[in-house]
Every structure is written in structure tokens, then in C-alpha cells.
Coordinates of C-alpha atoms and ligand atoms in Angstrom, one line a residue:
M26 CA 7.9 -36.4 0.5
Q27 CA 9.5 -38.9 2.4
V28 CA 10.5 -37.4 6.2
V29 CA 12.9 -38.0 9.2
Y30 CA 12.0 -37.1 12.7
E31 CA 14.7 -35.3 14.9
A32 CA 14.7 -36.0 18.5
A33 CA 14.3 -33.0 20.8
R34 CA 17.9 -31.9 22.5
Q35 CA 19.6 -29.6 24.7
I36 CA 21.6 -26.9 23.1
P37 CA 24.0 -25.1 25.0
V38 CA 23.8 -21.4 25.1
V39 CA 27.3 -20.4 24.2
V40 CA 27.0 -16.3 24.6
T41 CA 24.7 -13.7 25.5
P42 CA 25.5 -10.6 24.0
D43 CA 23.6 -7.0 23.8
V44 CA 23.4 -7.4 20.0
L45 CA 23.9 -10.3 17.7
V46 CA 24.6 -9.4 14.2
I47 CA 24.0 -12.2 11.3
G48 CA 26.1 -11.7 8.5
G49 CA 29.4 -9.9 7.9
G50 CA 28.6 -7.9 4.4
P51 CA 28.1 -4.5 3.7
A52 CA 24.9 -4.0 6.0
G53 CA 26.7 -6.4 8.9
I54 CA 29.6 -4.5 8.8
G55 CA 27.9 -1.2 9.4
T56 CA 25.8 -2.4 12.0
A57 CA 28.3 -4.2 14.0
L58 CA 30.7 -1.2 14.0
S59 CA 27.8 1.2 15.0
A60 CA 26.5 -0.9 17.4
A61 CA 30.0 -1.4 19.3
R62 CA 30.8 2.1 19.0
N63 CA 27.9 3.1 20.6
G64 CA 28.8 0.9 23.9
M65 CA 27.1 -2.4 22.9
D66 CA 28.6 -6.0 23.5
V67 CA 28.4 -7.1 19.8
L68 CA 28.6 -10.6 18.4
L69 CA 28.8 -10.8 14.4
V70 CA 28.3 -14.5 13.1
E71 CA 29.5 -15.0 9.6
R72 CA 29.3 -18.1 7.7
Y73 CA 32.6 -17.8 6.0
G74 CA 35.8 -17.4 7.3
F75 CA 36.3 -13.7 6.5
L76 CA 34.0 -10.6 6.3
G77 CA 32.9 -8.5 3.6
G78 CA 29.8 -10.3 1.9
N79 CA 29.4 -9.7 -1.6
L80 CA 32.4 -7.1 -1.1
T81 CA 34.7 -10.2 -0.8
N82 CA 32.8 -13.3 -1.3
A83 CA 31.1 -12.4 -4.3
L84 CA 34.1 -10.1 -5.7
I85 CA 31.4 -7.6 -6.5
N86 CA 33.0 -4.3 -8.0
P87 CA 32.7 -1.3 -7.5
I88 CA 31.1 0.1 -4.5
F89 CA 28.0 2.3 -5.8
T90 CA 27.8 4.9 -5.2
F91 CA 28.4 7.8 -2.6
H92 CA 27.9 10.6 -4.7
D93 CA 24.6 12.2 -6.4
I94 CA 24.4 13.5 -10.0
E95 CA 26.3 16.9 -8.7
G96 CA 29.0 15.3 -6.7
R97 CA 27.4 16.0 -3.6
Q98 CA 28.6 13.3 -1.3
V99 CA 25.4 11.6 0.4
V100 CA 27.0 8.4 2.0
M101 CA 29.4 9.1 4.7
G102 CA 30.1 7.7 8.2
I103 CA 31.3 4.2 8.2
A104 CA 31.1 3.7 4.6
E105 CA 33.5 6.5 4.2
E106 CA 35.7 5.6 6.6
I107 CA 36.5 2.1 5.1
V108 CA 37.5 4.0 1.8
S109 CA 39.6 6.3 3.5
R110 CA 41.3 3.0 5.2
L111 CA 41.6 1.1 2.0
Q112 CA 43.3 4.3 0.3
A113 CA 46.1 4.3 2.9
K114 CA 46.6 0.9 2.2
G115 CA 46.6 1.1 -1.6
G116 CA 43.3 -0.8 -1.6
T117 CA 41.4 2.2 -3.7
L118 CA 41.9 5.1 -5.7
G119 CA 38.9 6.6 -3.9
H120 CA 35.8 7.8 -5.8
V121 CA 36.2 8.2 -9.5
T122 CA 34.0 9.1 -12.4
D123 CA 32.2 6.4 -14.0
L124 CA 31.6 6.3 -17.5
T125 CA 29.3 3.2 -17.4
F126 CA 26.1 4.5 -15.4
D127 CA 26.8 8.2 -15.6
N128 CA 24.8 8.9 -12.5
A129 CA 27.1 8.9 -9.7
S130 CA 30.7 8.0 -8.5
M131 CA 32.4 4.6 -8.4
T132 CA 34.8 3.3 -5.8
P133 CA 36.7 0.5 -7.1
F134 CA 38.6 -1.3 -4.2
D135 CA 40.8 -4.5 -4.1
P136 CA 38.9 -7.1 -2.3
E137 CA 41.7 -8.8 -0.2
I138 CA 42.6 -5.4 1.1
M139 CA 39.2 -5.0 2.2
K140 CA 39.2 -8.4 4.1
I141 CA 42.3 -7.2 6.3
V142 CA 40.9 -3.3 6.7
L143 CA 37.3 -4.8 7.8
L144 CA 39.1 -7.2 10.5
E145 CA 41.4 -4.6 11.6
M146 CA 38.3 -2.4 12.0
M147 CA 35.9 -4.9 14.0
E148 CA 39.1 -5.5 16.4
E149 CA 39.6 -1.9 17.1
A150 CA 35.8 -1.5 17.8
K151 CA 36.1 -5.0 20.0
V152 CA 33.2 -6.7 17.8
E153 CA 33.6 -10.2 18.8
L154 CA 33.6 -12.8 15.5
L155 CA 32.2 -15.8 14.9
L156 CA 33.4 -17.2 11.4
H157 CA 32.4 -20.3 9.8
T158 CA 28.9 -20.3 11.6
W159 CA 25.5 -20.5 10.1
A160 CA 22.6 -19.1 11.9
S161 CA 20.1 -21.8 11.2
D162 CA 17.0 -21.5 13.6
V163 CA 15.5 -19.2 16.2
I164 CA 13.3 -19.5 19.4
V165 CA 10.5 -16.9 19.8
R166 CA 9.0 -16.2 22.8
G167 CA 6.2 -13.2 23.4
G168 CA 7.3 -11.4 19.8
K169 CA 10.9 -11.5 20.6
I170 CA 13.7 -13.5 19.5
H171 CA 14.8 -15.9 22.8
A172 CA 17.6 -17.7 20.8
V173 CA 19.2 -18.0 17.6
I174 CA 20.4 -21.6 16.9
V175 CA 24.0 -21.4 15.0
E176 CA 25.7 -24.6 13.4
S177 CA 29.4 -24.7 12.9
K178 CA 32.0 -27.5 13.1
S179 CA 31.5 -27.4 16.8
G180 CA 27.8 -28.6 16.5
R181 CA 24.7 -26.9 17.1
Q182 CA 24.9 -24.0 19.6
A183 CA 22.3 -21.2 21.1
I184 CA 22.7 -17.1 21.4
C185 CA 20.8 -15.4 23.5
P186 CA 21.1 -11.7 22.7
K187 CA 19.1 -8.6 23.8
V188 CA 18.7 -7.4 20.2
V189 CA 19.3 -9.2 16.9
V190 CA 20.0 -7.5 13.4
D191 CA 19.6 -9.8 10.5
C192 CA 22.0 -8.7 7.7
S193 CA 22.0 -12.3 5.8
G194 CA 21.1 -10.7 2.7
D195 CA 18.2 -13.0 2.7
A196 CA 16.2 -12.2 5.8
D197 CA 17.1 -15.7 7.2
V198 CA 16.5 -14.8 10.5
A199 CA 13.4 -12.9 9.9
V200 CA 11.8 -15.5 8.0
K201 CA 12.6 -18.4 10.8
A202 CA 10.8 -15.9 13.0
G203 CA 8.0 -16.0 11.1
A204 CA 8.1 -12.5 9.7
P205 CA 6.1 -11.4 6.7
Y206 CA 8.2 -11.3 3.3
D207 CA 7.9 -10.8 -0.1
S208 CA 10.4 -12.0 -3.1
G209 CA 11.0 -10.3 -6.8
R210 CA 8.6 -8.7 -8.8
K211 CA 5.0 -8.2 -8.0
Q212 CA 3.3 -10.1 -10.9
D213 CA 5.0 -13.2 -10.4
G214 CA 7.6 -12.9 -7.9
A215 CA 10.6 -13.4 -10.8
T216 CA 14.0 -12.1 -9.3
Q217 CA 16.8 -10.4 -11.0
P218 CA 19.2 -12.9 -12.4
A219 CA 22.5 -14.2 -10.4
S220 CA 25.9 -13.3 -11.8
L221 CA 29.1 -14.7 -11.3
F222 CA 32.3 -12.1 -10.9
F223 CA 35.7 -13.0 -11.6
R224 CA 38.9 -11.1 -11.8
I225 CA 41.1 -11.0 -14.7
G226 CA 45.2 -10.4 -14.5
G227 CA 47.7 -9.6 -16.7
V228 CA 45.7 -6.8 -19.2
D229 CA 47.7 -4.0 -20.7
S230 CA 45.5 -1.0 -19.9
H231 CA 47.4 1.3 -22.2
K232 CA 46.2 -1.2 -25.0
L233 CA 43.0 -1.8 -23.7
K234 CA 42.3 2.1 -23.9
D235 CA 43.5 2.2 -27.4
W236 CA 41.3 -0.4 -28.2
M237 CA 38.6 1.5 -26.8
K238 CA 39.3 4.8 -28.7
A239 CA 39.3 3.0 -32.0
N240 CA 36.2 1.1 -31.2
R241 CA 34.1 3.9 -29.0
D242 CA 31.0 3.3 -31.1
L243 CA 30.6 0.0 -29.7
L244 CA 30.7 1.6 -26.2
K245 CA 27.8 3.0 -24.2
D246 CA 27.4 6.7 -25.2
S247 CA 30.6 6.4 -27.5
P248 CA 33.2 8.2 -25.1
T249 CA 35.7 10.7 -26.6
D250 CA 39.4 10.2 -26.4
D251 CA 39.8 12.7 -23.5
E252 CA 36.9 10.7 -21.5
I253 CA 38.7 7.7 -22.1
D254 CA 41.9 9.2 -21.1
D255 CA 40.6 10.8 -17.9
Q256 CA 39.1 8.0 -16.6
K257 CA 41.2 7.3 -13.3
A258 CA 39.8 3.5 -13.6
I259 CA 38.5 2.2 -16.6
A260 CA 34.6 1.6 -16.4
F261 CA 34.0 -0.6 -19.6
L262 CA 30.2 -1.3 -20.9
G263 CA 28.9 -1.9 -24.3
L264 CA 29.9 -4.5 -27.3
R265 CA 26.2 -5.5 -28.0
Q266 CA 26.4 -6.0 -31.5
L267 CA 30.1 -8.0 -31.3
V268 CA 28.8 -10.0 -28.2
K269 CA 25.9 -11.0 -30.6
E270 CA 28.3 -12.0 -33.3
A271 CA 30.5 -13.7 -31.0
M272 CA 27.7 -15.6 -29.6
E273 CA 26.9 -16.8 -33.0
K274 CA 30.0 -18.2 -33.8
G275 CA 30.4 -19.9 -30.2
D276 CA 32.9 -17.4 -28.8
Y277 CA 30.3 -16.2 -26.0
P278 CA 28.1 -18.1 -23.6
P279 CA 24.7 -17.9 -25.1
D280 CA 22.9 -17.5 -21.7
A281 CA 25.4 -15.1 -20.2
A282 CA 24.5 -11.2 -20.3
P283 CA 24.2 -9.8 -24.2
R284 CA 26.9 -7.0 -23.5
M285 CA 30.3 -6.6 -21.9
L286 CA 31.0 -4.8 -17.9
F287 CA 33.9 -4.8 -16.5
Y288 CA 35.7 -2.3 -14.0
Q289 CA 39.5 -1.5 -13.6
L290 CA 40.5 -2.6 -10.2
P291 CA 43.4 -0.3 -8.2
R292 CA 46.3 -2.6 -9.7
S293 CA 46.1 -1.3 -13.3
D294 CA 46.5 -4.8 -14.9
Q295 CA 43.4 -6.3 -13.0
V296 CA 39.6 -5.9 -13.9
A297 CA 36.4 -7.5 -12.5
V298 CA 33.9 -8.8 -15.0
N299 CA 30.3 -8.7 -14.5
A300 CA 29.1 -10.3 -17.4
S301 CA 27.9 -13.8 -16.6
R302 CA 24.2 -14.4 -15.9
L303 CA 22.1 -17.2 -14.5
Q304 CA 18.4 -16.8 -14.8
E305 CA 15.4 -18.5 -12.5
I306 CA 17.8 -19.1 -9.9
D307 CA 16.3 -18.9 -6.1
G308 CA 19.3 -17.6 -4.2
T309 CA 17.5 -19.6 -1.1
D310 CA 17.2 -22.8 -2.6
V311 CA 20.5 -25.2 -2.5
Q312 CA 19.4 -26.9 -5.6
D313 CA 19.3 -23.9 -7.6
L314 CA 22.5 -22.2 -6.0
T315 CA 24.3 -25.5 -7.0
K316 CA 23.4 -25.4 -10.6
A317 CA 24.1 -21.7 -10.6
E318 CA 27.9 -22.3 -9.6
I319 CA 28.5 -24.9 -11.9
L320 CA 27.1 -23.2 -15.0
A321 CA 28.6 -19.9 -13.8
R322 CA 32.0 -21.1 -13.7
K323 CA 31.7 -22.5 -17.5
Q324 CA 30.6 -19.0 -18.5
A325 CA 33.3 -17.3 -16.8
W326 CA 36.2 -19.1 -18.7
W327 CA 33.9 -18.7 -21.9
I328 CA 34.0 -14.7 -21.5
H329 CA 37.5 -14.7 -20.8
H330 CA 38.3 -16.4 -24.1
F331 CA 35.8 -13.9 -25.9
L332 CA 37.8 -11.0 -24.6
K333 CA 41.2 -12.4 -25.4
K334 CA 40.0 -12.9 -29.0
Y335 CA 38.2 -10.1 -29.3
V336 CA 39.1 -7.2 -27.3
G337 CA 42.6 -5.2 -27.1
G338 CA 44.8 -5.6 -23.9
F339 CA 43.6 -8.9 -22.9
E340 CA 45.9 -10.9 -25.0
D341 CA 48.3 -12.3 -22.3
S342 CA 45.6 -11.8 -19.6
F343 CA 44.6 -14.5 -17.3
I344 CA 41.7 -15.6 -14.7
L345 CA 43.0 -14.2 -11.6
D346 CA 40.2 -15.8 -9.7
T347 CA 36.4 -16.4 -9.6
A348 CA 34.3 -15.5 -6.9
S349 CA 33.7 -17.9 -3.8
Q350 CA 30.2 -17.8 -4.4
V351 CA 27.9 -16.9 -7.2
G352 CA 26.4 -13.6 -6.8
I353 CA 22.8 -13.6 -5.5
R354 CA 21.2 -10.4 -6.7
E355 CA 17.5 -10.6 -5.2
T356 CA 15.9 -12.8 -2.8
R357 CA 13.6 -12.2 0.1
R358 CA 12.3 -8.6 1.4
I359 CA 10.8 -8.3 4.7
I360 CA 7.5 -6.5 4.9
G361 CA 8.3 -4.0 7.7
D362 CA 6.3 -1.1 9.2
Y363 CA 7.2 1.0 6.1
T364 CA 7.8 -0.5 2.3
L365 CA 9.7 2.0 0.1
D366 CA 8.6 2.4 -3.2
E367 CA 10.1 4.1 -6.4
N368 CA 8.0 7.1 -5.8
D369 CA 9.6 7.5 -2.7
V370 CA 13.1 7.0 -4.8
L371 CA 12.3 8.9 -7.5
A372 CA 10.8 12.0 -5.7
G373 CA 13.9 12.1 -3.6
R374 CA 11.5 11.6 -0.3
S375 CA 12.6 12.4 3.1
F376 CA 11.4 11.1 6.3
A377 CA 11.6 12.1 10.1
D378 CA 13.0 8.8 10.5
G379 CA 15.4 9.0 7.7
I380 CA 18.7 6.8 8.7
A381 CA 20.4 6.5 5.4
C382 CA 20.4 8.2 2.2
G383 CA 20.4 6.3 -1.6
T384 CA 20.9 8.2 -5.0
F385 CA 21.6 5.0 -7.5
A386 CA 19.4 4.7 -10.1
I387 CA 16.7 1.9 -10.2
D388 CA 18.7 -0.7 -11.9
I389 CA 16.6 -3.9 -12.5
H390 CA 18.4 -6.9 -14.4
P391 CA 15.6 -8.1 -16.0
P392 CA 14.5 -12.0 -15.0
E393 CA 13.8 -12.6 -18.8
G394 CA 14.4 -10.6 -21.9
E395 CA 17.6 -8.9 -22.7
Q396 CA 16.2 -4.7 -21.9
Q397 CA 18.2 -3.9 -18.6
I398 CA 15.7 -1.3 -16.7
F399 CA 17.7 1.6 -15.8
T400 CA 16.7 5.2 -14.4
G401 CA 19.5 6.5 -16.0
S402 CA 20.8 9.4 -13.9
G403 CA 20.4 9.1 -10.3
K404 CA 19.4 13.1 -9.8
A405 CA 17.3 12.3 -6.6
V406 CA 18.6 11.7 -3.1
Y407 CA 16.1 9.8 -1.0
E408 CA 16.2 8.5 2.4
I409 CA 15.3 5.1 4.0
P410 CA 13.1 5.3 7.0
Y411 CA 14.2 3.3 9.9
R412 CA 10.7 1.5 9.7
C413 CA 12.0 -0.5 6.7
C414 CA 14.3 -2.2 8.8
L415 CA 11.2 -3.2 11.4
P416 CA 10.2 -6.5 10.5
Q417 CA 6.2 -6.8 11.3
G418 CA 5.5 -8.8 14.5
L419 CA 8.8 -9.0 16.3
D420 CA 10.1 -6.4 18.7
N421 CA 13.7 -7.1 19.4
L422 CA 14.5 -8.2 15.7
L423 CA 16.0 -5.4 13.0
V424 CA 16.8 -6.2 9.3
A425 CA 19.6 -4.3 7.4
G426 CA 20.8 -4.5 4.1
R427 CA 19.2 -5.7 0.7
S428 CA 16.3 -7.6 2.7
I429 CA 14.7 -4.5 3.9
S430 CA 11.2 -3.5 3.4
V431 CA 11.3 -2.0 0.0
T432 CA 9.3 -2.7 -3.3
H433 CA 11.1 -4.9 -6.3
E434 CA 11.5 -1.3 -8.1
A435 CA 13.0 0.4 -4.9
F436 CA 14.9 -2.6 -4.3
G437 CA 16.8 -2.0 -7.9
S438 CA 18.3 1.2 -6.1
I439 CA 18.6 0.3 -2.1
R440 CA 20.6 -2.8 -3.1
V441 CA 24.0 -1.2 -4.0
M442 CA 26.9 -1.5 -1.4
A443 CA 27.2 2.1 0.0
T444 CA 23.7 2.3 0.9
C445 CA 23.7 -1.1 2.3
I446 CA 26.6 0.3 4.7
A447 CA 24.5 3.1 5.6
V448 CA 21.6 1.4 6.6
G449 CA 23.7 -1.1 8.6
Q450 CA 25.1 2.0 10.5
G451 CA 21.8 3.3 11.1
A452 CA 20.2 -0.2 12.4
G453 CA 23.4 -0.5 14.6
L454 CA 22.8 2.8 16.3
A455 CA 19.1 1.8 16.5
A456 CA 20.1 -1.7 18.0
A457 CA 22.0 0.1 20.8
L458 CA 19.1 2.2 21.7
A459 CA 16.5 -0.6 21.8
T460 CA 18.8 -2.5 24.2
K461 CA 18.8 0.4 26.5
A462 CA 15.2 0.4 25.8
G463 CA 14.3 -2.9 27.2
S464 CA 15.3 -4.8 24.0
N465 CA 12.4 -3.2 22.1
T466 CA 13.1 -1.9 18.5
R467 CA 9.8 0.1 18.1
A468 CA 10.2 2.0 21.7
I469 CA 13.3 4.0 20.9
D470 CA 13.4 7.8 20.2
T471 CA 13.9 8.1 16.3
D472 CA 14.6 12.0 16.6
L473 CA 17.6 10.8 19.1
L474 CA 18.6 8.4 16.5
V475 CA 18.7 10.6 13.6
E476 CA 20.3 13.6 15.3
S477 CA 23.1 11.0 16.7
L478 CA 23.6 9.5 13.0
I479 CA 24.4 13.0 12.2
N480 CA 26.7 13.4 14.8
Q481 CA 28.4 10.8 14.1
G482 CA 29.4 11.6 10.6
Q483 CA 26.1 10.4 8.5
F484 CA 24.9 12.8 6.0
L485 CA 21.2 13.0 6.0
L486 CA 18.9 15.2 4.2
K487 CA 18.0 17.5 7.4
D488 CA 21.6 18.3 7.4
G489 CA 22.0 19.1 3.8
V490 CA 24.1 22.3 4.8
K491 CA 27.4 19.9 5.7
A492 CA 27.3 18.2 2.3
T493 CA 30.8 18.3 0.6
I494 CA 30.9 18.3 -3.1
N495 CA 33.5 16.6 -5.0
S496 CA 34.1 18.5 -8.2
E497 CA 37.0 16.2 -9.6
L498 CA 33.8 13.7 -10.5
K499 CA 32.7 14.4 -13.8
L500 CA 29.0 13.3 -13.5
H501 CA 27.1 15.4 -15.8
R502 CA 27.0 13.3 -18.8
Q503 CA 23.6 12.7 -20.7
E504 CA 22.1 9.6 -21.3
G505 CA 23.3 8.7 -25.0
S506 CA 22.4 7.1 -27.9
G507 CA 24.3 3.7 -29.5
E508 CA 24.7 1.0 -26.7
N509 CA 23.1 3.2 -24.4
A510 CA 19.2 2.6 -26.1
S511 CA 19.5 -1.0 -25.0
H512 CA 18.8 0.5 -21.5
Y513 CA 15.1 0.7 -20.9
N514 CA 13.3 3.2 -18.2
P515 CA 10.0 3.1 -17.7
F516 CA 10.2 5.7 -14.8
A517 CA 10.9 8.3 -17.6
A518 CA 7.8 10.0 -17.2
K519 CA 7.8 10.1 -13.2
M520 CA 11.1 11.6 -13.4
N521 CA 10.1 14.2 -15.6
S522 CA 7.2 15.0 -13.8
R523 CA 9.3 15.7 -10.7
E524 CA 11.6 18.1 -12.2
Ligands
FAD892 C1 25.8 -10.0 -9.7 C2 25.8 -8.7 -8.8 C3 26.6 -7.3 -9.1 C4 26.2 -6.6 -8.2 N1 26.8 -5.1 -8.7 C5 27.0 -4.2 -7.7 C6 27.8 -3.1 -7.9 O1 28.4 -2.9 -8.9 N2 27.9 -2.1 -7.0 C7 27.2 -2.4 -5.9 O2 27.7 -1.5 -4.8 N3 26.6 -3.4 -5.6 C8 26.6 -4.1 -6.2 N4 25.5 -5.3 -5.9 C9 24.8 -5.4 -4.7 C10 25.3 -5.5 -3.9 O3 26.6 -6.4 -4.0 C11 24.4 -6.3 -2.6 O4 23.3 -5.9 -2.9 C12 24.8 -6.1 -1.4 O5 26.2 -6.8 -1.0 C13 23.8 -6.3 -0.1 O6 24.7 -6.2 1.3 P1 24.2 -7.1 2.3 O7 25.0 -6.8 3.7 O8 22.6 -7.1 2.7 O9 24.5 -8.7 1.9 P2 25.4 -9.5 1.5 O10 26.7 -8.9 0.8 O11 25.2 -10.8 0.8 O12 26.2 -10.2 2.9 C14 25.3 -11.2 3.7 C15 26.4 -11.8 4.4 O13 25.7 -12.6 5.4 C16 26.5 -13.9 5.3 N5 25.1 -14.8 5.6 C17 24.2 -15.2 4.9 N6 23.7 -15.8 5.4 C18 24.1 -16.2 6.8 C19 23.7 -17.2 7.9 N7 22.2 -17.8 7.7 N8 24.2 -17.3 8.8 C20 25.9 -16.6 9.0 N9 26.1 -15.8 7.7 C21 25.1 -15.5 6.8 C22 26.9 -14.3 4.1 O14 28.0 -15.1 4.0 C23 27.4 -12.7 3.9 O15 28.6 -12.4 4.3 C24 25.7 -6.5 -7.0 C25 24.8 -7.4 -6.5 C26 25.0 -8.8 -7.3 C27 24.7 -10.2 -6.7

């Protein structure tokens, strides 16, 4: 390979915050708010001109998941606060029943209202923002990050914080700092496919519900009229056979997901579609990302054509927008002081240093083939230990969000956005404690961390008595037949042995 050499240069140190958060997605939001509310001077660096990560830039909807199968709310704290603030502005109907994945609630929201809510929350907490800025390198001294190098229109600048929390989703900072990491599944490193979300406007939701009732057998679990009518927000999954037939006629993109999945948004004439699919994309390779963006946008228009032609209610609909970027499900995961695995998830394991709860099923979109791995019902509520956020070999760096230390299988569950916000809240508080403990993330009192999180409104298993049950959620559906058979649960034996 041909190379060029860069001359050494001096880089101005522009700011020295207590806590530097890289990435303003679900994890970064939780982290920055939590650290700032615990007295830290926080700088949040984000490459886009707005906050939200996948919540906004990738248009991912709905948020999964705040409730277990009993309707018990197991994610609270900052994540729940965001939902309340969205609700006050008409940006969400709140937590509603999900007919697609039957394990817990779903929380659809308006991504534009999300953007303004997040900005307001940051302003109130006095989090300093540096937008349009990319963290590109680090300088490590004696096992600690001395500086994070950022690039922007202002050029190359350095930030020297006491503690860094990497919420980039790809562990960009941790990897630059030399932390060990894994990627994809164990046998070959293959990762889950990427998908471009897009929103459709002008949908006639009454006509759509009528169509669903008339075609219930094409939908997962063949919902009844009452189930379709009772849904506060339509969750639509199925059409495998119809999609197959349409594909054969050229009415559906051959590489896209072999089924239809979309969710109604708070404005009842809008849906967010999760049906495009791009295999063999490395979300940390710019050539792959370029290829994915081009293919995915073609898929979006093709899928919309299918919906207009085949599904009632879409006749006068239009593409409102495609996401600013293709959604990358899986890239790097750090190897931390503890690696959460599928047994921990399925057994609903609790940890002395548990900082957040998860309850979403293990949901793995396969890197090849058609059968999505899905554990069906998230009966277990498990905790994520603080140690999953501690990259080996570095003492003033934490990682929060989807790139924490978990196996490929456990990743299938922890990756959802309510869980990422909750882990961020834990990491933000830990960063505050670490700043006070001589910038050492391993020197903090984890009992104090856990107790403080509970006092600050987070739900943890130790505090089970405080759980609230949402009896309006109808979460007790059984895994059914028909379209649902296309989901494959290799963990069934482990789940049964637990019960
Ligand atoms: C196609 C798809 C469908 C999904 N479906 C759902 C769903 O229905 N419900 C659900 O709850 N979850 C879903 N998820 C999972 C969820 O969206 C992610 O796992 C979650 O958003 C991860 O949060 P995060 O904060 O770790 O990362 P992200 O949301 O990716 O946020 C990372 C942030 O960091 C910024 N950033 C990245 N690198 C840098 C850098 N070097 N410098 C500065 N800024 C940087 C990014 O711009 C971004 O704002 C889906 C994901 C995908 C891709």
C-alpha cells in the first residue's frame, strides 16, 4: 500500500472538562446528563449537528424496552424522564403494547420532538456541547487517556479531560487507546446486517387496520380484531409469503428483509419502516458505509412501492424522509473486566455492581440466511454490571451503549435504546465518582454507585419492591404459529430449564 507521512504538529488544547463524553446517542445522553447532574463539568462531543444517535440520525423507532412480560417497569431514571418530556410535547403516546415481539412494551416517538427535548435537557443540566465534531485520536500516558483529539471545521484540536466516556457505538476512543475488543459472532466475526429506516407519511391508518383484519393470517400470530383495534400504535410484522411473491415479480428488493416490519408513530398517518437490509457491511469501514447508503436508499423506494401496491392504507402515502445515515446494528464490543453472556441474560442474573436492567429478548438478525434468532419473550430481567463498561488496560475510560463488554448473543438483547440510556446513566454517575477518586474508574465505591443510582430514580433488581406495574400493557401473548415460525429460538432449552 502506498503511504504518506504526516509531519508532527502542535495541537491546541481547547478545553479541560471533568468528564468528556464522545457521542450523543442514547448512551451519551444518559451519561452526560447523569455526570452533569452529579456536579461534573461535562463536555459532549457529537459528529452531527443534533443529538440522539440512532434515535434521530438513524430514525430508529420505537424504543425497546421499559417493561418485562409482567408489565413491571425495569428501566426508569433518565430514560423515563425523556419519555415524560416527549409526552408533554405530544412527541409520544408513552409505553404501549407491542404485538410484534410480544415480550415487553414499545415506545414509539417523534424524532424531531426528540431532538428538541434532548437539547433542552442538556441546557438545563449545563452540559456543554461540541457538535459537528469527530473524535479521531487519543494520546495515552501511563494507562490513562491524556487527550482526545477531535476534528472539525475548526481543524484539529485536543481535549484533556479527567475521565472519558466512549459512547460512539463503535468504541472508537477505546480502540484508538489500545483497548482489546471483539466484533461479531464467535465463529467468523460476522455481524448483524445494517438497515436504513425511513418514515412514510400520508398513511390512512383506518384503512390499514381494516386491511390487517382482512389479512390477519399474513401477520405474525394472526391477531384478532380486538387486538388490532386495541393497539394504541400499530405494530406491523409479517407478510413473508406476500413479500416472497412480490420479490419474484420484481415488486420488492431481492436483498431486503424477507418480511415487512413497521411501526405507527405518534402522528397517526406516519409509520417508521424497518425492512431494508444490507449484509456484509462493516460499520467501521467507510467504503462499506458508502455502499450501504447507496443500496439502502434504493431499497427504501422499492419497499415503499411494494406497500403502496400491496397493503391497504398506503395508496396515497409518500416517503417523508430516509434516515441521515444507515442504521448499523453491530460493530466492535470492548473486552472489559466482565463480559456479560447469554446465560446471564436468560437467567436474569443480578450483580453486586449492576448499574442497569435489561429485559429485551435476544434478537439477532442473521448475518446470512433468513431465520432471525429471537428468544421470544423477555421473561428474564437481568442486570448489566459496571465492569462491562471498563475496558481492560485503561483507568480513566468508560464505555457505555452498544459497545460494552458482552458476547455477540448477549449483545442481541442489551443493544436496545432504553437499556443503552440506562447504562449511560450508570456510567455517567460512575464517571463523576471516578473524577473525585483521582480519575480512576476502578477506584470507585460500587456500593455507593448502585445505591446512588437507586436514589436517583433508576430501577435495579435489589430495589424490586419499588417496581411499578403497568396493567394497561397486554404483554401476555404467547409465541404463536404461522408467520412467527420464521423466528428461530436456539436458546429455548436454556429458557425452559430456568423456569
Ligand atoms: C437497523 C436498526 C434497528 C434497530 N431497532 C431498534 C428498535 O426498534 N428499538 C431499539 O430500542 N433499538 C433498536 N436498535 C438498536 C439501537 O438503535 C442501538 O443499539 C442504540 O442506538 C445504541 O446506542 P448508542 O448510544 O450506543 O449508539 P448510537 O445510537 O449509535 O449513538 C452513537 C453516537 O455517537 C456519535 N459518534 C459516533 N462516532 C463518533 C465519533 N468518533 N466522534 C463523535 N461522535 C461520534 C454518533 O453520531 C451518534 O450520535 C436498532 C439498531 C439498528 C441499527
